[in-house]
Amino acid sequence: MTQTLLHHAAELGPSLAGIDTSISGAFVTDAPAAPQLTRVPKELVHLRHDDAVLCTGWQRHDAHHYTVTAHWPPGATRHVPGHGTHHDPVITARTIRQAALLIAHAEFDAPLQHPTLLHTFDYTLDPTQPAPPVTHATDITLHLTATPTATRRNQTTALHIRMTLARNDVPIGTAETTFEWVPPMVYRRLRGDYYAPVTQQQPLPAPVPPHRLGLTSRAQVLISPTSQPHRYLLRNDIANPTHYDHPLDHVPGLALLDAAHQAAHLAAPSAVPFRPTGTRTTFDRFIEINEPTQLAAYVTSTLEATTITVTGHQNDHLAFTTHLTQHPGALAEFDMATYADSNADAADHSGTY
């Protein structure tokens, strides 16, 4: 890497006030090797805990093209007996989210105090690319193209970002996301009575048995069964550190995405594990943490692919839709631009990044 984190921090000016940038020396090409993993400042990816940060650095190539590096710890892949080892879609989504936020703050001067609203979040994983063993860590490189889609007073306020994810210089997937950031007073008006972070946990509905989802803990389960097939209730456990790293006023987008994966896993028509090669999500409204949310999964199968669509409704309003598609042996391809354009002017959102 030819640019240091310190250089980027200086460009951000007041946006990095109070952030510890002392680790920046680790990003200099000729610096001695660090004895431990160095990560970007957690504030730039909206996290409270350092060990949740996956991104390790970034480099600007020009006004629209960037490279972000990330480190996946052991356990970032999933081994299914008889079906091989595969990249984990959940940690993939977390990496994409962090890379997008990092570039928004570090390169487009998105103020740290401005909430970031997520419109669309799409990604693919190539099933033909083998994943490393579960016990191995791995380094990921993300190549980003960032295009501003809105400005306010000559400052960028929204981005459309496309990415290619690679391991050892071999592409393993793609991603595309659209999001914006708004001043705190605008966000307060959007949220109204729900503006304050939720700190009191309401009783949670019983989880789906973890083993049915290939999980080992009830705390990992985000859905609860109902009396109807392929219908579930969302479980919003604010003690879950993966999705609630810090107090929030709403259910975060990646928690909804994870819940959609779990619902799709149970709805899959085959005994073979459902491993989507492509995921597309649109967000229409915020989802409140302490109000019931109904999830429904719908299956469509052809000779070429199986698509499971998961919808989330709260108070009879559609809040989000996720399409999970499995293409046997082929990289999923989607017309992502259609989803980006159709959500660019949305007034409500399921939550912040």
mmCIF file of C-alpha atoms in Angstrom:
data_model
loop_
_atom_site.group_PDB
_atom_site.id
_atom_site.type_symbol
_atom_site.label_atom_id
_atom_site.label_comp_id
_atom_site.label_asym_id
_atom_site.label_seq_id
_atom_site.Cartn_x
_atom_site.Cartn_y
_atom_site.Cartn_z
ATOM 1 C CA MET A 1 0.000 0.000 0.000
ATOM 2 C CA THR A 2 1.432 3.332 -1.011
ATOM 3 C CA GLN A 3 -0.747 5.609 1.107
ATOM 4 C CA THR A 4 -0.878 5.707 4.860
ATOM 5 C CA LEU A 5 -3.914 5.873 7.086
ATOM 6 C CA LEU A 6 -2.409 8.999 8.630
ATOM 7 C CA HIS A 7 -2.558 10.705 5.233
ATOM 8 C CA HIS A 8 -6.234 9.875 4.909
ATOM 9 C CA ALA A 9 -6.980 10.950 8.478
ATOM 10 C CA ALA A 10 -5.441 14.353 7.846
ATOM 11 C CA GLU A 11 -7.649 14.835 4.801
ATOM 12 C CA LEU A 12 -10.752 14.095 6.850
ATOM 13 C CA GLY A 13 -9.988 16.893 9.307
ATOM 14 C CA PRO A 14 -12.751 17.401 11.903
ATOM 15 C CA SER A 15 -14.520 14.219 10.847
ATOM 16 C CA LEU A 16 -11.842 12.196 12.660
ATOM 17 C CA ALA A 17 -11.838 14.275 15.813
ATOM 18 C CA GLY A 18 -11.341 12.018 18.805
ATOM 19 C CA ILE A 19 -10.340 8.952 16.749
ATOM 20 C CA ASP A 20 -7.067 7.229 17.582
ATOM 21 C CA THR A 21 -5.015 7.164 14.368
ATOM 22 C CA SER A 22 -1.804 6.071 16.031
ATOM 23 C CA ILE A 23 -1.959 2.753 14.154
ATOM 24 C CA SER A 24 -1.388 4.559 10.878
ATOM 25 C CA GLY A 25 2.297 3.704 10.748
ATOM 26 C CA ALA A 26 1.406 0.086 10.070
ATOM 27 C CA PHE A 27 0.096 1.122 6.670
ATOM 28 C CA VAL A 28 3.427 2.518 5.438
ATOM 29 C CA THR A 29 5.036 0.208 2.881
ATOM 30 C CA ASP A 30 8.505 0.276 4.429
ATOM 31 C CA ALA A 31 7.400 0.014 8.065
ATOM 32 C CA PRO A 32 8.448 -3.088 10.037
ATOM 33 C CA ALA A 33 5.911 -5.879 10.232
ATOM 34 C CA ALA A 34 3.413 -5.383 13.040
ATOM 35 C CA PRO A 35 3.296 -8.128 15.682
ATOM 36 C CA GLN A 36 -0.489 -8.200 15.530
ATOM 37 C CA LEU A 37 -3.224 -7.534 13.009
ATOM 38 C CA THR A 38 -3.774 -3.845 12.286
ATOM 39 C CA ARG A 39 -7.286 -2.670 11.508
ATOM 40 C CA VAL A 40 -8.785 0.598 10.317
ATOM 41 C CA PRO A 41 -10.285 2.760 13.087
ATOM 42 C CA LYS A 42 -13.521 1.168 14.254
ATOM 43 C CA GLU A 43 -15.336 4.512 14.088
ATOM 44 C CA LEU A 44 -14.974 4.566 10.294
ATOM 45 C CA VAL A 45 -17.009 1.352 10.004
ATOM 46 C CA HIS A 46 -19.568 2.212 12.723
ATOM 47 C CA LEU A 47 -18.392 -0.303 15.301
ATOM 48 C CA ARG A 48 -17.592 -0.104 18.995
ATOM 49 C CA HIS A 49 -15.272 -3.112 19.319
ATOM 50 C CA ASP A 50 -11.921 -3.371 17.544
ATOM 51 C CA ASP A 51 -12.124 -7.143 17.081
ATOM 52 C CA ALA A 52 -15.288 -6.732 14.984
ATOM 53 C CA VAL A 53 -13.393 -4.714 12.364
ATOM 54 C CA LEU A 54 -12.522 -6.744 9.261
ATOM 55 C CA CYS A 55 -11.001 -4.014 7.062
ATOM 56 C CA THR A 56 -7.253 -3.529 7.423
ATOM 57 C CA GLY A 57 -6.518 -0.686 4.980
ATOM 58 C CA TRP A 58 -7.451 1.121 1.795
ATOM 59 C CA GLN A 59 -5.866 2.854 -1.184
ATOM 60 C CA ARG A 60 -7.190 5.542 -3.525
ATOM 61 C CA HIS A 61 -6.455 5.100 -7.244
ATOM 62 C CA ASP A 62 -8.481 8.042 -8.531
ATOM 63 C CA ALA A 63 -11.670 9.907 -7.664
ATOM 64 C CA HIS A 64 -13.848 6.840 -8.257
ATOM 65 C CA HIS A 65 -11.644 3.760 -7.810
ATOM 66 C CA TYR A 66 -10.335 2.334 -4.539
ATOM 67 C CA THR A 67 -8.906 -0.837 -3.083
ATOM 68 C CA VAL A 68 -9.813 -2.056 0.397
ATOM 69 C CA THR A 69 -8.042 -4.897 2.162
ATOM 70 C CA ALA A 70 -9.734 -7.115 4.749
ATOM 71 C CA HIS A 71 -8.798 -10.008 6.983
ATOM 72 C CA TRP A 72 -11.153 -12.904 7.645
ATOM 73 C CA PRO A 73 -10.315 -14.790 10.857
ATOM 74 C CA PRO A 74 -10.538 -18.568 11.230
ATOM 75 C CA GLY A 75 -14.170 -19.651 11.123
ATOM 76 C CA ALA A 76 -15.076 -17.284 8.286
ATOM 77 C CA THR A 77 -15.891 -20.213 6.009
ATOM 78 C CA ARG A 78 -18.475 -22.950 6.413
ATOM 79 C CA HIS A 79 -17.857 -26.667 5.999
ATOM 80 C CA VAL A 80 -20.852 -28.848 5.202
ATOM 81 C CA PRO A 81 -20.025 -32.580 5.409
ATOM 82 C CA GLY A 82 -20.336 -34.088 1.957
ATOM 83 C CA HIS A 83 -20.679 -30.674 0.306
ATOM 84 C CA GLY A 84 -17.299 -29.033 0.830
ATOM 85 C CA THR A 85 -16.199 -25.736 2.378
ATOM 86 C CA HIS A 86 -17.734 -22.463 1.209
ATOM 87 C CA HIS A 87 -17.413 -18.740 1.848
ATOM 88 C CA ASP A 88 -19.746 -17.560 4.592
ATOM 89 C CA PRO A 89 -22.359 -15.140 3.162
ATOM 90 C CA VAL A 90 -22.780 -13.413 6.535
ATOM 91 C CA ILE A 91 -19.122 -12.452 6.971
ATOM 92 C CA THR A 92 -19.034 -11.541 3.274
ATOM 93 C CA ALA A 93 -21.890 -9.091 3.834
ATOM 94 C CA ARG A 94 -20.168 -7.641 6.902
ATOM 95 C CA THR A 95 -17.012 -7.050 4.864
ATOM 96 C CA ILE A 96 -18.922 -5.325 2.057
ATOM 97 C CA ARG A 97 -20.694 -3.079 4.555
ATOM 98 C CA GLN A 98 -17.452 -2.080 6.254
ATOM 99 C CA ALA A 99 -15.666 -1.369 2.962
ATOM 100 C CA ALA A 100 -18.508 0.879 1.772
ATOM 101 C CA LEU A 101 -18.609 2.840 5.021
ATOM 102 C CA LEU A 102 -14.829 3.182 5.088
ATOM 103 C CA ILE A 103 -14.703 4.760 1.632
ATOM 104 C CA ALA A 104 -17.701 7.008 2.350
ATOM 105 C CA HIS A 105 -16.026 8.493 5.415
ATOM 106 C CA ALA A 106 -12.384 8.426 4.357
ATOM 107 C CA GLU A 107 -12.750 9.533 0.736
ATOM 108 C CA PHE A 108 -16.102 11.313 0.410
ATOM 109 C CA ASP A 109 -16.072 13.184 3.733
ATOM 110 C CA ALA A 110 -19.265 11.648 5.076
ATOM 111 C CA PRO A 111 -19.407 13.139 8.600
ATOM 112 C CA LEU A 112 -19.145 10.513 11.310
ATOM 113 C CA GLN A 113 -22.106 12.017 13.154
ATOM 114 C CA HIS A 114 -24.432 11.722 10.130
ATOM 115 C CA PRO A 115 -26.505 8.504 10.135
ATOM 116 C CA THR A 116 -26.094 6.437 6.976
ATOM 117 C CA LEU A 117 -29.291 5.119 5.363
ATOM 118 C CA LEU A 118 -29.145 1.887 3.385
ATOM 119 C CA HIS A 119 -31.239 1.555 0.200
ATOM 120 C CA THR A 120 -29.981 -1.595 -1.547
ATOM 121 C CA PHE A 121 -27.457 -4.309 -0.733
ATOM 122 C CA ASP A 122 -26.623 -6.951 -3.359
ATOM 123 C CA TYR A 123 -23.799 -9.464 -3.674
ATOM 124 C CA THR A 124 -22.760 -12.677 -5.382
ATOM 125 C CA LEU A 125 -20.382 -15.490 -4.449
ATOM 126 C CA ASP A 126 -18.772 -17.753 -7.014
ATOM 127 C CA PRO A 127 -19.422 -21.389 -5.976
ATOM 128 C CA THR A 128 -16.648 -22.612 -8.278
ATOM 129 C CA GLN A 129 -14.015 -20.865 -6.147
ATOM 130 C CA PRO A 130 -12.904 -23.078 -3.238
ATOM 131 C CA ALA A 131 -12.817 -21.563 0.221
ATOM 132 C CA PRO A 132 -9.940 -22.085 2.655
ATOM 133 C CA PRO A 133 -10.377 -24.570 5.516
ATOM 134 C CA VAL A 134 -12.504 -23.365 8.426
ATOM 135 C CA THR A 135 -9.444 -23.274 10.694
ATOM 136 C CA HIS A 136 -7.518 -20.918 8.381
ATOM 137 C CA ALA A 137 -7.540 -17.133 8.284
ATOM 138 C CA THR A 138 -7.588 -15.470 4.891
ATOM 139 C CA ASP A 139 -6.976 -12.045 3.368
ATOM 140 C CA ILE A 140 -9.504 -10.464 1.003
ATOM 141 C CA THR A 141 -9.075 -7.599 -1.453
ATOM 142 C CA LEU A 142 -12.047 -5.517 -2.539
ATOM 143 C CA HIS A 143 -11.841 -3.387 -5.694
ATOM 144 C CA LEU A 144 -14.406 -0.566 -5.482
ATOM 145 C CA THR A 145 -15.935 1.840 -7.958
ATOM 146 C CA ALA A 146 -17.765 4.611 -6.109
ATOM 147 C CA THR A 147 -20.126 7.023 -7.867
ATOM 148 C CA PRO A 148 -21.788 9.946 -6.071
ATOM 149 C CA THR A 149 -25.545 10.007 -6.662
ATOM 150 C CA ALA A 150 -26.563 13.077 -4.637
ATOM 151 C CA THR A 151 -24.995 16.260 -3.334
ATOM 152 C CA ARG A 152 -25.896 18.982 -0.849
ATOM 153 C CA ARG A 153 -24.048 22.292 -0.824
ATOM 154 C CA ASN A 154 -21.407 20.842 -3.145
ATOM 155 C CA GLN A 155 -20.805 17.906 -0.795
ATOM 156 C CA THR A 156 -21.522 14.283 -1.705
ATOM 157 C CA THR A 157 -24.398 12.849 0.339
ATOM 158 C CA ALA A 158 -25.087 9.520 -1.405
ATOM 159 C CA LEU A 159 -23.084 6.819 -3.147
ATOM 160 C CA HIS A 160 -23.528 3.912 -5.517
ATOM 161 C CA ILE A 161 -20.662 1.457 -4.969
ATOM 162 C CA ARG A 162 -19.755 -1.605 -7.023
ATOM 163 C CA MET A 163 -17.166 -4.077 -5.778
ATOM 164 C CA THR A 164 -15.233 -7.152 -6.815
ATOM 165 C CA LEU A 165 -14.011 -9.392 -3.995
ATOM 166 C CA ALA A 166 -10.826 -11.375 -4.558
ATOM 167 C CA ARG A 167 -8.691 -13.851 -2.646
ATOM 168 C CA ASN A 168 -5.123 -14.403 -3.832
ATOM 169 C CA ASP A 169 -5.933 -12.205 -6.847
ATOM 170 C CA VAL A 170 -8.751 -14.557 -7.906
ATOM 171 C CA PRO A 171 -12.284 -13.053 -7.952
ATOM 172 C CA ILE A 172 -14.654 -14.827 -5.578
ATOM 173 C CA GLY A 173 -17.664 -12.504 -5.799
ATOM 174 C CA THR A 174 -19.172 -9.129 -6.554
ATOM 175 C CA ALA A 175 -21.227 -6.582 -4.646
ATOM 176 C CA GLU A 176 -23.286 -3.478 -5.211
ATOM 177 C CA THR A 177 -24.900 -1.124 -2.716
ATOM 178 C CA THR A 178 -26.595 2.282 -2.616
ATOM 179 C CA PHE A 179 -26.815 4.443 0.490
ATOM 180 C CA GLU A 180 -26.903 8.041 1.713
ATOM 181 C CA TRP A 181 -26.091 9.975 4.861
ATOM 182 C CA VAL A 182 -28.221 12.673 6.461
ATOM 183 C CA PRO A 183 -27.713 15.327 9.158
ATOM 184 C CA PRO A 184 -28.716 14.314 12.695
ATOM 185 C CA MET A 185 -31.726 16.667 12.718
ATOM 186 C CA VAL A 186 -33.054 15.130 9.507
ATOM 187 C CA TYR A 187 -32.630 11.659 10.972
ATOM 188 C CA ARG A 188 -34.438 12.733 14.138
ATOM 189 C CA ARG A 189 -37.396 13.893 12.032
ATOM 190 C CA LEU A 190 -37.388 10.600 10.097
ATOM 191 C CA ARG A 191 -37.450 8.515 13.271
ATOM 192 C CA GLY A 192 -39.859 10.613 15.321
ATOM 193 C CA ASP A 193 -40.876 8.788 18.510
ATOM 194 C CA TYR A 194 -38.470 5.935 17.700
ATOM 195 C CA TYR A 195 -35.341 8.095 17.663
ATOM 196 C CA ALA A 196 -33.833 6.869 20.970
ATOM 197 C CA PRO A 197 -31.648 3.722 20.994
ATOM 198 C CA VAL A 198 -33.332 0.669 22.513
ATOM 199 C CA THR A 199 -31.651 -0.509 25.713
ATOM 200 C CA GLN A 200 -34.379 -2.699 27.258
ATOM 201 C CA GLN A 201 -34.752 -6.181 25.823
ATOM 202 C CA GLN A 202 -38.337 -7.350 25.302
ATOM 203 C CA PRO A 203 -39.113 -11.077 25.725
ATOM 204 C CA LEU A 204 -37.976 -12.993 22.666
ATOM 205 C CA PRO A 205 -40.063 -15.636 20.892
ATOM 206 C CA ALA A 206 -38.672 -19.174 20.980
ATOM 207 C CA PRO A 207 -35.993 -19.748 18.318
ATOM 208 C CA VAL A 208 -35.939 -22.290 15.556
ATOM 209 C CA PRO A 209 -33.767 -25.164 16.868
ATOM 210 C CA PRO A 210 -30.183 -24.125 16.020
ATOM 211 C CA HIS A 211 -29.237 -27.476 14.480
ATOM 212 C CA ARG A 212 -31.871 -26.986 11.755
ATOM 213 C CA LEU A 213 -29.872 -23.968 10.582
ATOM 214 C CA GLY A 214 -26.460 -25.547 10.954
ATOM 215 C CA LEU A 215 -25.830 -23.415 14.048
ATOM 216 C CA THR A 216 -24.700 -24.335 17.534
ATOM 217 C CA SER A 217 -26.271 -21.658 19.742
ATOM 218 C CA ARG A 218 -29.770 -20.278 20.302
ATOM 219 C CA ALA A 219 -28.222 -16.813 20.396
ATOM 220 C CA GLN A 220 -27.312 -17.138 16.703
ATOM 221 C CA VAL A 221 -30.913 -17.802 15.645
ATOM 222 C CA LEU A 222 -32.778 -14.723 14.375
ATOM 223 C CA ILE A 223 -36.119 -16.338 13.516
ATOM 224 C CA SER A 224 -38.915 -18.009 15.438
ATOM 225 C CA PRO A 225 -41.299 -20.657 14.014
ATOM 226 C CA THR A 226 -45.028 -20.065 13.614
ATOM 227 C CA SER A 227 -47.958 -22.356 12.908
ATOM 228 C CA GLN A 228 -47.723 -21.622 9.173
ATOM 229 C CA PRO A 229 -45.114 -23.172 6.870
ATOM 230 C CA HIS A 230 -42.316 -20.838 5.762
ATOM 231 C CA ARG A 231 -43.603 -18.101 8.061
ATOM 232 C CA TYR A 232 -41.470 -16.808 10.910
ATOM 233 C CA LEU A 233 -41.185 -14.068 13.495
ATOM 234 C CA LEU A 234 -38.043 -11.986 13.729
ATOM 235 C CA ARG A 235 -36.024 -12.352 16.960
ATOM 236 C CA ASN A 236 -34.326 -9.058 17.849
ATOM 237 C CA ASP A 237 -31.793 -9.949 20.507
ATOM 238 C CA ILE A 238 -30.008 -6.676 21.300
ATOM 239 C CA ALA A 239 -27.393 -8.668 23.249
ATOM 240 C CA ASN A 240 -26.218 -10.283 19.989
ATOM 241 C CA PRO A 241 -22.792 -8.639 19.441
ATOM 242 C CA THR A 242 -22.666 -9.538 15.748
ATOM 243 C CA HIS A 243 -25.627 -7.329 14.848
ATOM 244 C CA TYR A 244 -25.916 -5.041 17.870
ATOM 245 C CA ASP A 245 -22.311 -3.984 18.395
ATOM 246 C CA HIS A 246 -23.704 -0.796 19.969
ATOM 247 C CA PRO A 247 -27.205 0.406 20.971
ATOM 248 C CA LEU A 248 -29.476 1.099 18.002
ATOM 249 C CA ASP A 249 -32.933 2.583 17.526
ATOM 250 C CA HIS A 250 -33.961 0.013 14.869
ATOM 251 C CA VAL A 251 -33.114 -3.428 13.504
ATOM 252 C CA PRO A 252 -29.929 -3.089 11.389
ATOM 253 C CA GLY A 253 -29.946 -4.087 7.741
ATOM 254 C CA LEU A 254 -27.430 -6.917 8.115
ATOM 255 C CA ALA A 255 -29.540 -8.520 10.858
ATOM 256 C CA LEU A 256 -32.451 -8.592 8.405
ATOM 257 C CA LEU A 257 -30.199 -10.087 5.754
ATOM 258 C CA ASP A 258 -28.990 -12.778 8.152
ATOM 259 C CA ALA A 259 -32.587 -13.578 9.134
ATOM 260 C CA ALA A 260 -33.506 -13.866 5.443
ATOM 261 C CA HIS A 261 -30.694 -16.382 4.944
ATOM 262 C CA GLN A 262 -32.006 -18.442 7.849
ATOM 263 C CA ALA A 263 -35.578 -18.385 6.549
ATOM 264 C CA ALA A 264 -34.378 -19.380 3.072
ATOM 265 C CA HIS A 265 -32.345 -22.247 4.502
ATOM 266 C CA LEU A 266 -35.508 -23.732 6.043
ATOM 267 C CA ALA A 267 -37.657 -23.097 2.969
ATOM 268 C CA ALA A 268 -35.252 -24.716 0.487
ATOM 269 C CA PRO A 269 -37.005 -27.532 -1.403
ATOM 270 C CA SER A 270 -34.032 -29.917 -1.421
ATOM 271 C CA ALA A 271 -32.213 -31.834 1.280
ATOM 272 C CA VAL A 272 -28.997 -30.441 -0.191
ATOM 273 C CA PRO A 273 -27.914 -27.331 1.793
ATOM 274 C CA PHE A 274 -29.121 -24.107 0.190
ATOM 275 C CA ARG A 275 -26.084 -21.971 -0.601
ATOM 276 C CA PRO A 276 -27.185 -18.847 -2.476
ATOM 277 C CA THR A 277 -24.739 -17.608 -5.065
ATOM 278 C CA GLY A 278 -26.543 -14.280 -5.284
ATOM 279 C CA THR A 279 -28.427 -12.105 -2.819
ATOM 280 C CA ARG A 280 -30.372 -8.917 -3.582
ATOM 281 C CA THR A 281 -32.023 -6.821 -0.895
ATOM 282 C CA THR A 282 -34.119 -3.674 -1.037
ATOM 283 C CA PHE A 283 -35.052 -1.738 2.096
ATOM 284 C CA ASP A 284 -38.325 0.184 2.269
ATOM 285 C CA ARG A 285 -38.886 1.073 5.927
ATOM 286 C CA PHE A 286 -37.231 1.015 9.315
ATOM 287 C CA ILE A 287 -38.032 -2.048 11.409
ATOM 288 C CA GLU A 288 -38.591 -1.301 15.081
ATOM 289 C CA ILE A 289 -36.818 -3.551 17.555
ATOM 290 C CA ASN A 290 -39.663 -4.049 20.030
ATOM 291 C CA GLU A 291 -42.530 -4.550 17.588
ATOM 292 C CA PRO A 292 -43.418 -7.875 15.889
ATOM 293 C CA THR A 293 -42.024 -8.475 12.411
ATOM 294 C CA GLN A 294 -43.380 -11.243 10.184
ATOM 295 C CA LEU A 295 -41.103 -12.990 7.686
ATOM 296 C CA ALA A 296 -42.366 -15.061 4.759
ATOM 297 C CA ALA A 297 -40.349 -17.209 2.345
ATOM 298 C CA TYR A 298 -41.467 -18.028 -1.208
ATOM 299 C CA VAL A 299 -39.695 -20.566 -3.416
ATOM 300 C CA THR A 300 -39.363 -20.440 -7.208
ATOM 301 C CA SER A 301 -37.417 -23.225 -8.935
ATOM 302 C CA THR A 302 -36.367 -23.736 -12.552
ATOM 303 C CA LEU A 303 -33.807 -25.954 -14.232
ATOM 304 C CA GLU A 304 -31.325 -23.080 -14.109
ATOM 305 C CA ALA A 305 -31.794 -21.803 -10.555
ATOM 306 C CA THR A 306 -33.719 -21.814 -7.305
ATOM 307 C CA THR A 307 -34.747 -18.423 -5.934
ATOM 308 C CA ILE A 308 -36.164 -17.928 -2.471
ATOM 309 C CA THR A 309 -37.734 -14.547 -1.811
ATOM 310 C CA VAL A 310 -38.007 -13.483 1.820
ATOM 311 C CA THR A 311 -40.195 -10.527 2.778
ATOM 312 C CA GLY A 312 -40.422 -8.723 6.101
ATOM 313 C CA HIS A 313 -43.593 -6.938 7.209
ATOM 314 C CA GLN A 314 -44.164 -4.846 10.312
ATOM 315 C CA ASN A 315 -47.530 -3.312 11.194
ATOM 316 C CA ASP A 316 -48.847 -4.553 7.821
ATOM 317 C CA HIS A 317 -46.190 -2.574 5.895
ATOM 318 C CA LEU A 318 -43.543 -4.151 3.673
ATOM 319 C CA ALA A 319 -40.166 -3.276 5.212
ATOM 320 C CA PHE A 320 -37.647 -5.261 3.167
ATOM 321 C CA THR A 321 -37.358 -7.882 0.432
ATOM 322 C CA THR A 322 -34.445 -10.259 -0.103
ATOM 323 C CA HIS A 323 -34.038 -12.511 -3.146
ATOM 324 C CA LEU A 324 -31.600 -15.390 -2.608
ATOM 325 C CA THR A 325 -30.691 -17.330 -5.749
ATOM 326 C CA GLN A 326 -28.734 -20.535 -6.098
ATOM 327 C CA HIS A 327 -27.183 -21.191 -9.509
ATOM 328 C CA PRO A 328 -25.573 -24.619 -9.468
ATOM 329 C CA GLY A 329 -21.913 -24.331 -10.412
ATOM 330 C CA ALA A 330 -22.146 -20.813 -11.823
ATOM 331 C CA LEU A 331 -21.691 -17.270 -10.576
ATOM 332 C CA ALA A 332 -25.011 -15.496 -10.166
ATOM 333 C CA GLU A 333 -25.564 -12.448 -12.323
ATOM 334 C CA PHE A 334 -28.190 -9.818 -11.608
ATOM 335 C CA ASP A 335 -29.362 -6.580 -13.159
ATOM 336 C CA MET A 336 -28.383 -4.662 -10.027
ATOM 337 C CA ALA A 337 -28.727 -1.244 -11.674
ATOM 338 C CA THR A 338 -32.494 -1.709 -11.797
ATOM 339 C CA TYR A 339 -32.601 -2.141 -8.024
ATOM 340 C CA ALA A 340 -30.328 0.828 -7.401
ATOM 341 C CA ASP A 341 -32.389 3.155 -9.594
ATOM 342 C CA SER A 342 -35.732 2.051 -8.201
ATOM 343 C CA ASN A 343 -34.694 2.851 -4.615
ATOM 344 C CA ALA A 344 -32.736 6.073 -5.108
ATOM 345 C CA ASP A 345 -35.635 8.293 -3.999
ATOM 346 C CA ALA A 346 -37.049 6.129 -1.192
ATOM 347 C CA ALA A 347 -38.360 8.190 1.708
ATOM 348 C CA ASP A 348 -38.243 5.434 4.350
ATOM 349 C CA HIS A 349 -35.502 2.953 5.093
ATOM 350 C CA SER A 350 -35.153 -0.245 7.090
ATOM 351 C CA GLY A 351 -32.232 1.137 9.013
ATOM 352 C CA THR A 352 -28.801 2.643 8.976
ATOM 353 C CA TYR A 353 -25.557 1.047 7.949
#
